[in-house]
């Protein structure tokens, strides 16, 4: 994957020109209409094909509102990028997800009045994850009571002001942040085994693990240490910027990326690999940082960034490294494993599924979208459609009827929990239990 082309480069003035964007939408829709490979991936493609078919194939007759509907129904899962044979360097230079982002960005710039204000407030509310996370973790029980009741007055007010669906169950905040736990543990000397290390991992915790589900990070550290991998924290890590990028706010995205890069690059230069336990954020570090920043540091970091399960699989398969496969702890007879879109888009194979199989559990793979994809499914405007997108996933999980549900994406897991009443675990949490590593006690 190379640098972004002019058509998709936000620093090129023509990127922001609406007429130029509309022409590019027409060009790409025409190519897609002739191809139709992505018909079943998401709502955007069937909507587009129906609109063009209704005009007997005259793609240039589509109205801006029709093009915009296709844009609104894209939730940036990236699967069409993975599937498309015409992505750069092909001469057709087709990058559908980036075209959708460009359309969102151009509309964001030209929007006026109340819709524009609401869009900006929504991005700020959903994007300022560090600010919110720090404040909410400090008063976690109170914040969780206030935000954790779907349909409450506060949630309705939030929906009116910021467009965050009042019906969604939002992940609760933890009282003790992951980084606080990690530093206290390191200071106490826990985790030092004296055995020779076979790797060094700098953890980029992601907002979801840092503020909402530190248990994932805690199990990651213990599983890695069991496998003789020394763990550290990426210094100065903040939100990767995905919420801004997916809202078309490139300045916001670049601001986050530039804050993260020095700490990430320092970790790599000191001999660590970067490990990310949340698929969307891993994708952003691997693909979006080098493409949008284009710097040597961004490329260096991308080359040394791994999904949490991908890293362990490399130990298992690598020369001179090994994975401990002595699973004497709790192993469920059956596990339904959900493969998140942004992990699939990383093209790394089914590493979490493969690790789970090593424990001895019988795994059913469920590769269906949860309809959340970052912030898309959290917006009130998308709530009904997001639930419709998630229906095949819910059905597949019901059919699997497994003892345990696992999934790498904390956001998708939230949607699964909301729809099925079951609480999925991150695959590394199942691995920890399979090693006999007990769950860290939670501070209430
Ligand atoms: S990125 Fe995903 S949601 Fe968007 S158009 Fe492609 S397949 Fe559809
Ligand atoms: S994105 Fe590519 S693969 Fe998908 S329909 Fe369009 S041209 Fe075909």
CSV table of C-alpha atoms and ligand atoms in Angstrom, one decimal:
chain,number,residue,atom,x,y,z
A,1,UNK,CA,0.0,0.0,0.0
A,2,UNK,CA,1.6,3.3,-1.1
A,3,UNK,CA,0.9,6.9,-0.3
A,4,UNK,CA,-2.5,8.4,-0.9
A,5,UNK,CA,-3.2,9.5,-4.5
A,6,UNK,CA,-4.0,13.1,-5.3
A,7,UNK,CA,-7.8,12.3,-5.4
A,8,UNK,CA,-7.7,11.1,-1.9
A,9,UNK,CA,-5.0,13.4,-0.5
A,10,UNK,CA,-6.5,16.0,1.9
A,11,UNK,CA,-3.5,18.3,1.4
A,12,UNK,CA,-4.3,18.6,-2.3
A,13,UNK,CA,-6.6,21.7,-2.9
A,14,UNK,CA,-8.8,19.8,-5.4
A,15,UNK,CA,-9.6,17.3,-2.6
A,16,UNK,CA,-11.9,19.9,-1.0
A,17,UNK,CA,-13.6,20.9,-4.3
A,18,UNK,CA,-17.1,19.7,-4.3
A,19,UNK,CA,-17.5,19.6,-8.1
A,20,UNK,CA,-14.3,17.5,-8.3
A,21,UNK,CA,-15.6,15.2,-5.6
A,22,UNK,CA,-18.9,14.7,-7.4
A,23,UNK,CA,-17.1,13.8,-10.6
A,24,UNK,CA,-14.9,11.3,-8.8
A,25,UNK,CA,-18.0,9.8,-7.1
A,26,UNK,CA,-19.6,9.4,-10.6
A,27,UNK,CA,-16.4,7.8,-12.0
A,28,UNK,CA,-16.1,5.3,-9.2
A,29,UNK,CA,-19.8,4.5,-9.0
A,30,UNK,CA,-19.7,3.7,-12.7
A,31,UNK,CA,-16.8,1.3,-12.2
A,32,UNK,CA,-18.5,-0.4,-9.1
A,33,UNK,CA,-21.8,-0.7,-11.0
A,34,UNK,CA,-20.0,-2.7,-13.7
A,35,UNK,CA,-18.2,-4.8,-11.1
A,36,UNK,CA,-20.7,-5.4,-8.3
A,37,UNK,CA,-18.3,-7.6,-6.3
A,38,UNK,CA,-19.1,-5.7,-3.1
A,39,UNK,CA,-22.9,-6.1,-3.3
A,40,UNK,CA,-23.3,-8.0,-0.1
A,41,UNK,CA,-20.7,-6.1,2.1
A,42,UNK,CA,-22.8,-3.3,3.5
A,43,UNK,CA,-25.8,-1.1,2.7
A,44,UNK,CA,-23.9,1.4,0.6
A,45,UNK,CA,-23.4,-0.8,-2.4
A,46,UNK,CA,-27.0,-2.2,-2.8
A,47,UNK,CA,-28.2,1.4,-2.4
A,48,UNK,CA,-25.9,2.6,-5.1
A,49,UNK,CA,-26.7,-0.2,-7.5
A,50,UNK,CA,-30.5,0.2,-7.0
A,51,UNK,CA,-30.2,4.0,-7.7
A,52,UNK,CA,-28.2,3.4,-10.9
A,53,UNK,CA,-30.5,0.6,-12.0
A,54,UNK,CA,-33.5,2.8,-11.5
A,55,UNK,CA,-31.9,5.2,-14.0
A,56,UNK,CA,-31.2,2.5,-16.5
A,57,UNK,CA,-27.5,2.7,-15.8
A,58,UNK,CA,-27.1,6.4,-16.2
A,59,UNK,CA,-24.8,6.9,-13.3
A,60,UNK,CA,-24.1,10.6,-14.2
A,61,UNK,CA,-27.8,11.3,-13.6
A,62,UNK,CA,-27.6,10.6,-9.9
A,63,UNK,CA,-28.4,13.6,-7.8
A,64,UNK,CA,-26.1,14.8,-5.0
A,65,UNK,CA,-28.6,13.6,-2.4
A,66,UNK,CA,-28.5,10.1,-3.9
A,67,UNK,CA,-24.7,10.1,-3.8
A,68,UNK,CA,-24.8,11.3,-0.3
A,69,UNK,CA,-27.0,8.5,0.8
A,70,UNK,CA,-24.3,6.0,-0.4
A,71,UNK,CA,-21.8,8.0,1.6
A,72,UNK,CA,-24.0,8.0,4.8
A,73,UNK,CA,-24.4,4.3,4.7
A,74,UNK,CA,-20.7,3.6,4.6
A,75,UNK,CA,-19.3,2.8,8.1
A,76,UNK,CA,-15.6,2.5,7.1
A,77,UNK,CA,-15.3,-1.2,7.7
A,78,UNK,CA,-12.6,-1.2,4.9
A,79,UNK,CA,-13.7,-4.6,3.6
A,80,UNK,CA,-14.4,-3.3,0.1
A,81,UNK,CA,-10.8,-2.1,0.0
A,82,UNK,CA,-9.6,-5.6,0.8
A,83,UNK,CA,-11.9,-7.1,-1.8
A,84,UNK,CA,-11.3,-4.6,-4.6
A,85,UNK,CA,-9.0,-5.5,-7.5
A,86,UNK,CA,-8.7,-1.9,-8.6
A,87,UNK,CA,-7.0,-0.3,-5.6
A,88,UNK,CA,-3.8,1.7,-6.2
A,89,UNK,CA,-1.4,0.9,-7.8
A,90,UNK,CA,-4.0,-0.3,-10.4
A,91,UNK,CA,-4.5,2.4,-13.0
A,92,UNK,CA,-8.1,2.9,-12.0
A,93,UNK,CA,-6.9,4.2,-8.6
A,94,UNK,CA,-10.1,3.1,-6.8
A,95,UNK,CA,-10.1,3.4,-3.0
A,96,UNK,CA,-13.8,3.3,-2.0
A,97,UNK,CA,-13.4,3.9,1.8
A,98,UNK,CA,-11.1,6.9,1.2
A,99,UNK,CA,-13.6,8.3,-1.3
A,100,UNK,CA,-16.3,8.0,1.3
A,101,UNK,CA,-14.1,9.8,3.8
A,102,UNK,CA,-13.4,12.6,1.3
A,103,UNK,CA,-17.1,13.0,0.7
A,104,UNK,CA,-17.7,13.2,4.5
A,105,UNK,CA,-14.9,15.7,4.8
A,106,UNK,CA,-16.1,18.0,2.0
A,107,UNK,CA,-19.7,18.0,3.4
A,108,UNK,CA,-18.4,18.8,6.8
A,109,UNK,CA,-16.5,21.8,5.4
A,110,UNK,CA,-19.5,23.1,3.5
A,111,UNK,CA,-22.2,22.3,6.2
A,112,UNK,CA,-23.8,25.4,7.8
A,113,UNK,CA,-26.2,26.1,10.6
A,114,UNK,CA,-27.6,23.6,13.1
A,115,UNK,CA,-26.6,20.4,11.2
A,116,UNK,CA,-23.0,21.6,11.0
A,117,UNK,CA,-22.9,22.5,14.7
A,118,UNK,CA,-24.5,19.1,15.7
A,119,UNK,CA,-22.0,17.2,13.6
A,120,UNK,CA,-19.1,19.1,15.2
A,121,UNK,CA,-20.4,18.6,18.7
A,122,UNK,CA,-21.0,14.9,17.9
A,123,UNK,CA,-17.4,14.5,16.7
A,124,UNK,CA,-16.1,16.3,19.7
A,125,UNK,CA,-18.1,14.2,22.2
A,126,UNK,CA,-17.2,10.9,20.5
A,127,UNK,CA,-13.7,11.9,19.5
A,128,UNK,CA,-12.4,13.5,22.8
A,129,UNK,CA,-12.1,10.0,24.3
A,130,UNK,CA,-9.1,11.0,26.4
A,131,UNK,CA,-10.7,14.0,28.0
A,132,UNK,CA,-14.0,12.1,28.6
A,133,UNK,CA,-12.1,9.0,29.8
A,134,UNK,CA,-10.0,10.9,32.3
A,135,UNK,CA,-13.0,12.8,33.7
A,136,UNK,CA,-15.3,9.8,33.8
A,137,UNK,CA,-12.8,7.4,35.3
A,138,UNK,CA,-12.2,9.8,38.1
A,139,UNK,CA,-15.9,9.6,39.1
A,140,UNK,CA,-16.6,6.2,37.5
A,141,UNK,CA,-19.6,5.0,39.6
A,142,UNK,CA,-21.3,8.4,39.2
A,143,UNK,CA,-20.5,8.7,35.5
A,144,UNK,CA,-21.6,5.1,34.8
A,145,UNK,CA,-24.9,5.7,36.6
A,146,UNK,CA,-25.5,8.9,34.6
A,147,UNK,CA,-24.4,7.5,31.2
A,148,UNK,CA,-25.2,3.9,31.6
A,149,UNK,CA,-29.0,4.0,31.4
A,150,UNK,CA,-30.2,3.9,27.8
A,151,UNK,CA,-33.2,6.2,27.3
A,152,UNK,CA,-32.5,8.3,30.4
A,153,UNK,CA,-33.1,12.0,30.4
A,154,UNK,CA,-29.4,12.7,30.3
A,155,UNK,CA,-28.9,10.3,27.4
A,156,UNK,CA,-31.8,11.9,25.5
A,157,UNK,CA,-30.2,15.3,26.1
A,158,UNK,CA,-26.9,14.0,24.8
A,159,UNK,CA,-28.7,12.6,21.7
A,160,UNK,CA,-30.4,16.0,21.0
A,161,UNK,CA,-27.1,17.9,21.5
A,162,UNK,CA,-24.5,15.5,20.1
A,163,UNK,CA,-26.4,12.9,18.0
A,164,UNK,CA,-25.1,10.0,20.2
A,165,UNK,CA,-27.9,7.4,20.3
A,166,UNK,CA,-29.8,7.4,23.6
A,167,UNK,CA,-30.6,3.8,23.1
A,168,UNK,CA,-27.1,2.5,22.8
A,169,UNK,CA,-25.5,0.8,25.8
A,170,UNK,CA,-22.2,2.7,26.3
A,171,UNK,CA,-19.2,0.8,27.8
A,172,UNK,CA,-18.9,1.7,31.4
A,173,UNK,CA,-15.8,3.5,32.7
A,174,UNK,CA,-13.3,1.7,35.0
A,175,UNK,CA,-12.3,3.3,38.3
A,176,UNK,CA,-8.6,2.4,37.8
A,177,UNK,CA,-7.2,3.1,34.4
A,178,UNK,CA,-5.0,0.5,32.7
A,179,UNK,CA,-1.9,2.7,32.7
A,180,UNK,CA,-2.4,3.4,36.5
A,181,UNK,CA,-2.6,-0.4,37.1
A,182,UNK,CA,0.4,-1.0,34.9
A,183,UNK,CA,2.6,1.6,36.6
A,184,UNK,CA,1.7,0.5,40.1
A,185,UNK,CA,2.4,-3.1,39.2
A,186,UNK,CA,5.7,-2.3,37.6
A,187,UNK,CA,6.7,-0.3,40.6
A,188,UNK,CA,5.9,-3.3,42.9
A,189,UNK,CA,8.2,-5.5,40.9
A,190,UNK,CA,5.4,-7.9,39.9
A,191,UNK,CA,5.9,-9.5,36.5
A,192,UNK,CA,9.7,-9.6,36.7
A,193,UNK,CA,10.6,-13.3,36.3
A,194,UNK,CA,14.3,-13.1,35.7
A,195,UNK,CA,14.0,-15.4,32.7
A,196,UNK,CA,15.6,-14.3,29.4
A,197,UNK,CA,13.1,-12.3,27.3
A,198,UNK,CA,12.2,-13.4,23.8
A,199,UNK,CA,10.6,-10.1,22.9
A,200,UNK,CA,9.8,-6.6,24.0
A,201,UNK,CA,6.3,-5.1,23.6
A,202,UNK,CA,5.3,-1.5,24.0
A,203,UNK,CA,1.6,-1.5,24.6
A,204,UNK,CA,-0.5,1.1,22.9
A,205,UNK,CA,-3.5,0.6,25.2
A,206,UNK,CA,-6.2,2.4,23.1
A,207,UNK,CA,-8.9,4.5,24.8
A,208,UNK,CA,-11.2,1.5,25.2
A,209,UNK,CA,-8.7,-0.5,27.2
A,210,UNK,CA,-7.2,2.5,29.0
A,211,UNK,CA,-10.5,3.9,30.3
A,212,UNK,CA,-13.2,1.3,29.9
A,213,UNK,CA,-11.9,-2.3,29.8
A,214,UNK,CA,-8.5,-2.4,31.5
A,215,UNK,CA,-9.1,-6.1,32.2
A,216,UNK,CA,-8.1,-6.8,28.5
A,217,UNK,CA,-4.8,-5.0,29.0
A,218,UNK,CA,-4.1,-6.8,32.3
A,219,UNK,CA,-4.6,-10.2,30.8
A,220,UNK,CA,-2.5,-9.2,27.8
A,221,UNK,CA,0.4,-8.2,30.0
A,222,UNK,CA,0.2,-11.5,32.0
A,223,UNK,CA,-0.1,-13.6,28.9
A,224,UNK,CA,2.8,-11.9,27.3
A,225,UNK,CA,5.0,-12.2,30.5
A,226,UNK,CA,4.1,-15.9,30.7
A,227,UNK,CA,5.6,-16.0,27.2
A,228,UNK,CA,8.7,-14.1,28.2
A,229,UNK,CA,7.8,-10.9,26.5
A,230,UNK,CA,8.7,-7.8,28.5
A,231,UNK,CA,5.9,-5.2,28.5
A,232,UNK,CA,6.1,-1.4,28.7
A,233,UNK,CA,3.6,1.4,27.9
A,234,UNK,CA,4.0,3.7,24.9
A,235,UNK,CA,4.9,7.0,26.4
A,236,UNK,CA,2.3,9.8,26.0
A,237,UNK,CA,-0.2,7.7,24.2
A,238,UNK,CA,-3.5,9.4,23.4
A,239,UNK,CA,-6.5,8.4,21.2
A,240,UNK,CA,-5.2,7.3,17.8
A,241,UNK,CA,-7.5,9.8,16.1
A,242,UNK,CA,-9.9,7.3,14.4
A,243,UNK,CA,-13.0,9.2,15.5
A,244,UNK,CA,-11.7,12.4,13.9
A,245,UNK,CA,-10.6,10.6,10.7
A,246,UNK,CA,-13.9,8.8,10.3
A,247,UNK,CA,-15.8,12.1,10.7
A,248,UNK,CA,-13.7,13.8,8.0
A,249,UNK,CA,-11.8,16.0,10.5
A,250,UNK,CA,-8.3,15.6,9.1
A,251,UNK,CA,-6.8,18.3,11.3
A,252,UNK,CA,-8.1,16.6,14.4
A,253,UNK,CA,-6.8,13.3,13.2
A,254,UNK,CA,-3.3,14.7,12.4
A,255,UNK,CA,-3.2,16.4,15.7
A,256,UNK,CA,-3.7,13.0,17.5
A,257,UNK,CA,-1.3,11.2,15.2
A,258,UNK,CA,1.5,13.8,15.8
A,259,UNK,CA,1.0,13.5,19.6
A,260,UNK,CA,1.4,9.7,19.4
A,261,UNK,CA,4.2,9.4,17.0
A,262,UNK,CA,7.2,10.5,19.1
A,263,UNK,CA,6.4,8.0,21.9
A,264,UNK,CA,5.7,5.2,19.4
A,265,UNK,CA,8.9,5.8,17.4
A,266,UNK,CA,11.0,6.0,20.6
A,267,UNK,CA,9.6,2.6,21.7
A,268,UNK,CA,10.5,1.0,18.4
A,269,UNK,CA,14.0,2.6,18.3
A,270,UNK,CA,14.6,1.2,21.8
A,271,UNK,CA,13.9,-2.3,20.5
A,272,UNK,CA,10.2,-2.8,21.2
A,273,UNK,CA,7.4,-3.8,18.9
A,274,UNK,CA,4.2,-1.9,19.3
A,275,UNK,CA,1.2,-4.0,20.3
A,276,UNK,CA,-2.4,-2.9,20.0
A,277,UNK,CA,-5.4,-4.8,21.5
A,278,UNK,CA,-8.1,-2.9,19.6
A,279,UNK,CA,-8.5,-3.6,15.8
A,280,UNK,CA,-9.6,-0.2,14.6
A,281,UNK,CA,-6.7,1.6,16.4
A,282,UNK,CA,-4.2,-1.1,15.1
A,283,UNK,CA,-5.4,-0.4,11.6
A,284,UNK,CA,-4.9,3.3,12.0
A,285,UNK,CA,-1.3,2.9,13.2
A,286,UNK,CA,-0.5,0.4,10.5
A,287,UNK,CA,-2.2,2.0,7.6
A,288,UNK,CA,-3.5,5.6,8.2
A,289,UNK,CA,-0.4,7.0,10.0
A,290,UNK,CA,2.1,6.2,7.2
A,291,UNK,CA,-0.4,7.2,4.4
A,292,UNK,CA,-1.4,10.5,5.9
A,293,UNK,CA,1.8,11.6,7.6
A,294,UNK,CA,4.2,10.0,5.1
A,295,UNK,CA,7.1,10.4,7.5
A,296,UNK,CA,10.0,8.0,8.2
A,297,UNK,CA,8.8,7.7,11.8
A,298,UNK,CA,5.2,6.8,10.7
A,299,UNK,CA,6.6,4.1,8.4
A,300,UNK,CA,8.9,2.8,11.1
A,301,UNK,CA,6.1,2.5,13.6
A,302,UNK,CA,3.7,0.9,11.0
A,303,UNK,CA,6.4,-1.8,10.2
A,304,UNK,CA,6.7,-2.7,13.9
A,305,UNK,CA,3.0,-2.6,14.9
A,306,UNK,CA,1.1,-5.8,15.6
A,307,UNK,CA,-2.3,-6.8,16.7
A,308,UNK,CA,-2.2,-8.4,20.2
A,309,UNK,CA,-2.9,-11.9,18.9
A,310,UNK,CA,-0.8,-11.4,15.7
A,311,UNK,CA,2.2,-10.8,17.9
A,312,UNK,CA,1.7,-14.0,19.9
A,313,UNK,CA,1.2,-16.0,16.7
A,314,UNK,CA,4.5,-14.7,15.5
A,315,UNK,CA,6.1,-16.1,18.6
A,316,UNK,CA,4.5,-19.5,17.9
A,317,UNK,CA,5.6,-19.6,14.3
A,318,UNK,CA,8.8,-17.6,14.5
A,319,UNK,CA,12.3,-19.1,14.3
A,320,UNK,CA,14.0,-19.1,17.7
A,321,UNK,CA,10.8,-18.1,19.6
A,322,UNK,CA,8.0,-20.2,21.1
A,323,UNK,CA,4.6,-19.9,22.5
A,324,UNK,CA,3.8,-21.7,25.7
A,325,UNK,CA,1.0,-24.1,24.8
A,326,UNK,CA,0.7,-25.7,28.2
A,327,UNK,CA,-3.0,-24.9,28.8
A,328,UNK,CA,-3.9,-26.4,32.1
A,329,UNK,CA,-6.5,-23.8,33.2
A,330,UNK,CA,-10.1,-23.3,32.2
A,331,UNK,CA,-10.9,-24.0,28.6
A,332,UNK,CA,-14.6,-23.8,27.4
A,333,UNK,CA,-15.7,-26.8,25.2
A,334,UNK,CA,-17.0,-24.4,22.5
A,335,UNK,CA,-16.3,-20.8,21.6
A,336,UNK,CA,-18.0,-18.6,19.0
A,337,UNK,CA,-15.3,-16.2,17.8
A,338,UNK,CA,-16.3,-12.9,16.1
A,339,UNK,CA,-13.8,-11.6,13.5
A,340,UNK,CA,-14.0,-7.8,13.5
A,341,UNK,CA,-13.9,-6.0,10.2
A,342,UNK,CA,-10.9,-3.9,11.1
A,343,UNK,CA,-8.9,-7.0,11.9
A,344,UNK,CA,-9.9,-8.6,8.7
A,345,UNK,CA,-8.8,-5.5,6.9
A,346,UNK,CA,-5.3,-5.8,8.4
A,347,UNK,CA,-4.8,-8.9,6.2
A,348,UNK,CA,-3.0,-10.9,8.9
A,349,UNK,CA,-5.0,-14.1,8.9
A,350,UNK,CA,-7.2,-15.4,11.7
A,351,UNK,CA,-4.7,-15.2,14.5
A,352,UNK,CA,-7.1,-14.9,17.5
A,353,UNK,CA,-9.1,-17.9,16.1
A,354,UNK,CA,-5.8,-19.9,15.7
A,355,UNK,CA,-4.6,-19.1,19.2
A,356,UNK,CA,-8.0,-20.1,20.7
A,357,UNK,CA,-7.8,-23.4,18.8
A,358,UNK,CA,-4.5,-24.2,20.4
A,359,UNK,CA,-6.2,-24.1,23.8
A,360,UNK,CA,-8.4,-27.0,22.8
A,361,UNK,CA,-11.7,-25.2,22.5
A,362,UNK,CA,-13.8,-25.9,19.4
A,363,UNK,CA,-14.1,-22.6,17.6
A,364,UNK,CA,-16.9,-21.4,15.4
A,365,UNK,CA,-15.8,-18.5,13.3
A,366,UNK,CA,-18.4,-15.7,12.9
A,367,UNK,CA,-17.3,-13.2,10.3
A,368,UNK,CA,-20.2,-10.7,10.2
A,369,UNK,CA,-20.3,-7.0,10.8
A,370,UNK,CA,-21.5,-5.6,14.1
A,371,UNK,CA,-22.6,-2.3,12.5
A,372,UNK,CA,-20.7,-0.3,15.0
A,373,UNK,CA,-17.4,0.4,13.1
A,374,UNK,CA,-15.9,3.2,15.3
A,375,UNK,CA,-18.6,5.9,15.8
A,376,UNK,CA,-21.0,5.1,13.0
A,377,UNK,CA,-23.2,2.8,14.9
A,378,UNK,CA,-23.2,5.0,17.9
A,379,UNK,CA,-24.8,7.9,16.1
A,380,UNK,CA,-28.6,8.2,16.6
A,381,UNK,CA,-29.1,8.7,12.8
A,382,UNK,CA,-27.6,5.3,12.2
A,383,UNK,CA,-29.1,3.4,15.1
A,384,UNK,CA,-31.8,1.4,13.3
A,385,UNK,CA,-29.6,0.6,10.3
A,386,UNK,CA,-26.7,-0.4,12.5
A,387,UNK,CA,-29.0,-2.9,14.3
A,388,UNK,CA,-30.1,-4.2,10.9
A,389,UNK,CA,-26.5,-4.6,9.8
A,390,UNK,CA,-25.8,-6.6,13.1
A,391,UNK,CA,-28.7,-9.0,12.6
A,392,UNK,CA,-26.8,-11.6,10.6
A,393,UNK,CA,-24.1,-11.5,13.3
A,394,UNK,CA,-26.6,-12.1,16.0
A,395,UNK,CA,-28.2,-14.9,14.1
A,396,UNK,CA,-24.8,-16.6,13.5
A,397,UNK,CA,-24.0,-16.4,17.2
A,398,UNK,CA,-27.3,-17.9,18.1
A,399,UNK,CA,-26.8,-20.7,15.6
A,400,UNK,CA,-23.3,-21.3,17.0
A,401,UNK,CA,-24.8,-21.8,20.5
A,402,UNK,CA,-21.3,-21.8,22.0
A,403,UNK,CA,-20.4,-21.9,25.7
A,404,UNK,CA,-18.4,-18.7,25.3
A,405,UNK,CA,-18.4,-15.7,22.9
A,406,UNK,CA,-15.1,-14.1,22.0
A,407,UNK,CA,-14.2,-11.0,19.9
A,408,UNK,CA,-11.2,-8.7,19.6
A,409,UNK,CA,-13.2,-5.5,19.2
A,410,UNK,CA,-14.5,-3.9,22.4
A,411,UNK,CA,-17.0,-1.8,20.4
A,412,UNK,CA,-18.4,-4.8,18.4
A,413,UNK,CA,-18.5,-6.8,21.7
A,414,UNK,CA,-20.7,-4.0,23.1
A,415,UNK,CA,-23.1,-4.4,20.2
A,416,UNK,CA,-23.1,-8.2,20.7
A,417,UNK,CA,-23.8,-7.8,24.3
A,418,UNK,CA,-26.6,-5.4,23.6
A,419,UNK,CA,-28.2,-7.7,21.1
A,420,UNK,CA,-27.7,-11.1,22.7
A,421,UNK,CA,-27.3,-10.4,26.4
A,422,UNK,CA,-24.0,-12.3,26.4
A,423,UNK,CA,-20.7,-10.7,27.3
A,424,UNK,CA,-17.9,-11.5,24.8
A,425,UNK,CA,-14.4,-11.7,26.0
A,426,UNK,CA,-11.2,-10.7,24.2
A,427,UNK,CA,-9.4,-13.8,22.9
A,428,UNK,CA,-6.4,-12.9,25.1
A,429,UNK,CA,-8.7,-13.1,28.2
A,430,UNK,CA,-9.6,-16.6,27.2
A,431,UNK,CA,-6.0,-17.5,26.7
A,432,UNK,CA,-5.2,-16.1,30.2
A,433,UNK,CA,-7.9,-18.3,31.8
A,434,UNK,CA,-6.6,-21.3,29.7
A,435,UNK,CA,-3.1,-20.7,31.2
A,436,UNK,CA,-4.8,-20.7,34.7
A,437,UNK,CA,-4.1,-17.0,35.1
A,438,UNK,CA,-6.9,-15.6,37.3
A,439,UNK,CA,-8.8,-12.5,36.4
A,440,UNK,CA,-7.4,-9.3,38.1
A,441,UNK,CA,-9.8,-8.2,41.0
A,442,UNK,CA,-11.8,-5.2,39.9
A,443,UNK,CA,-11.8,-2.1,42.0
A,444,UNK,CA,-15.4,-0.8,42.2
B,1,LIG,S1,-15.8,0.6,3.8
B,1,LIG,FE1,-17.2,-1.0,4.4
B,1,LIG,S2,-19.1,0.1,4.8
B,1,LIG,FE2,-17.8,1.5,3.6
B,1,LIG,S3,-18.4,1.1,1.4
B,1,LIG,FE3,-16.7,-0.3,1.9
B,1,LIG,S4,-17.6,-2.2,2.6
B,1,LIG,FE4,-19.2,-0.6,2.7
B,2,LIG,S1,-15.1,-1.3,-4.7
B,2,LIG,FE1,-14.0,-2.4,-6.2
B,2,LIG,S2,-14.6,-4.6,-5.9
B,2,LIG,FE2,-16.1,-3.3,-4.9
B,2,LIG,S3,-17.7,-3.0,-6.3
B,2,LIG,FE3,-16.4,-1.3,-6.5
B,2,LIG,S4,-14.9,-1.8,-8.2
B,2,LIG,FE4,-15.9,-3.7,-7.5
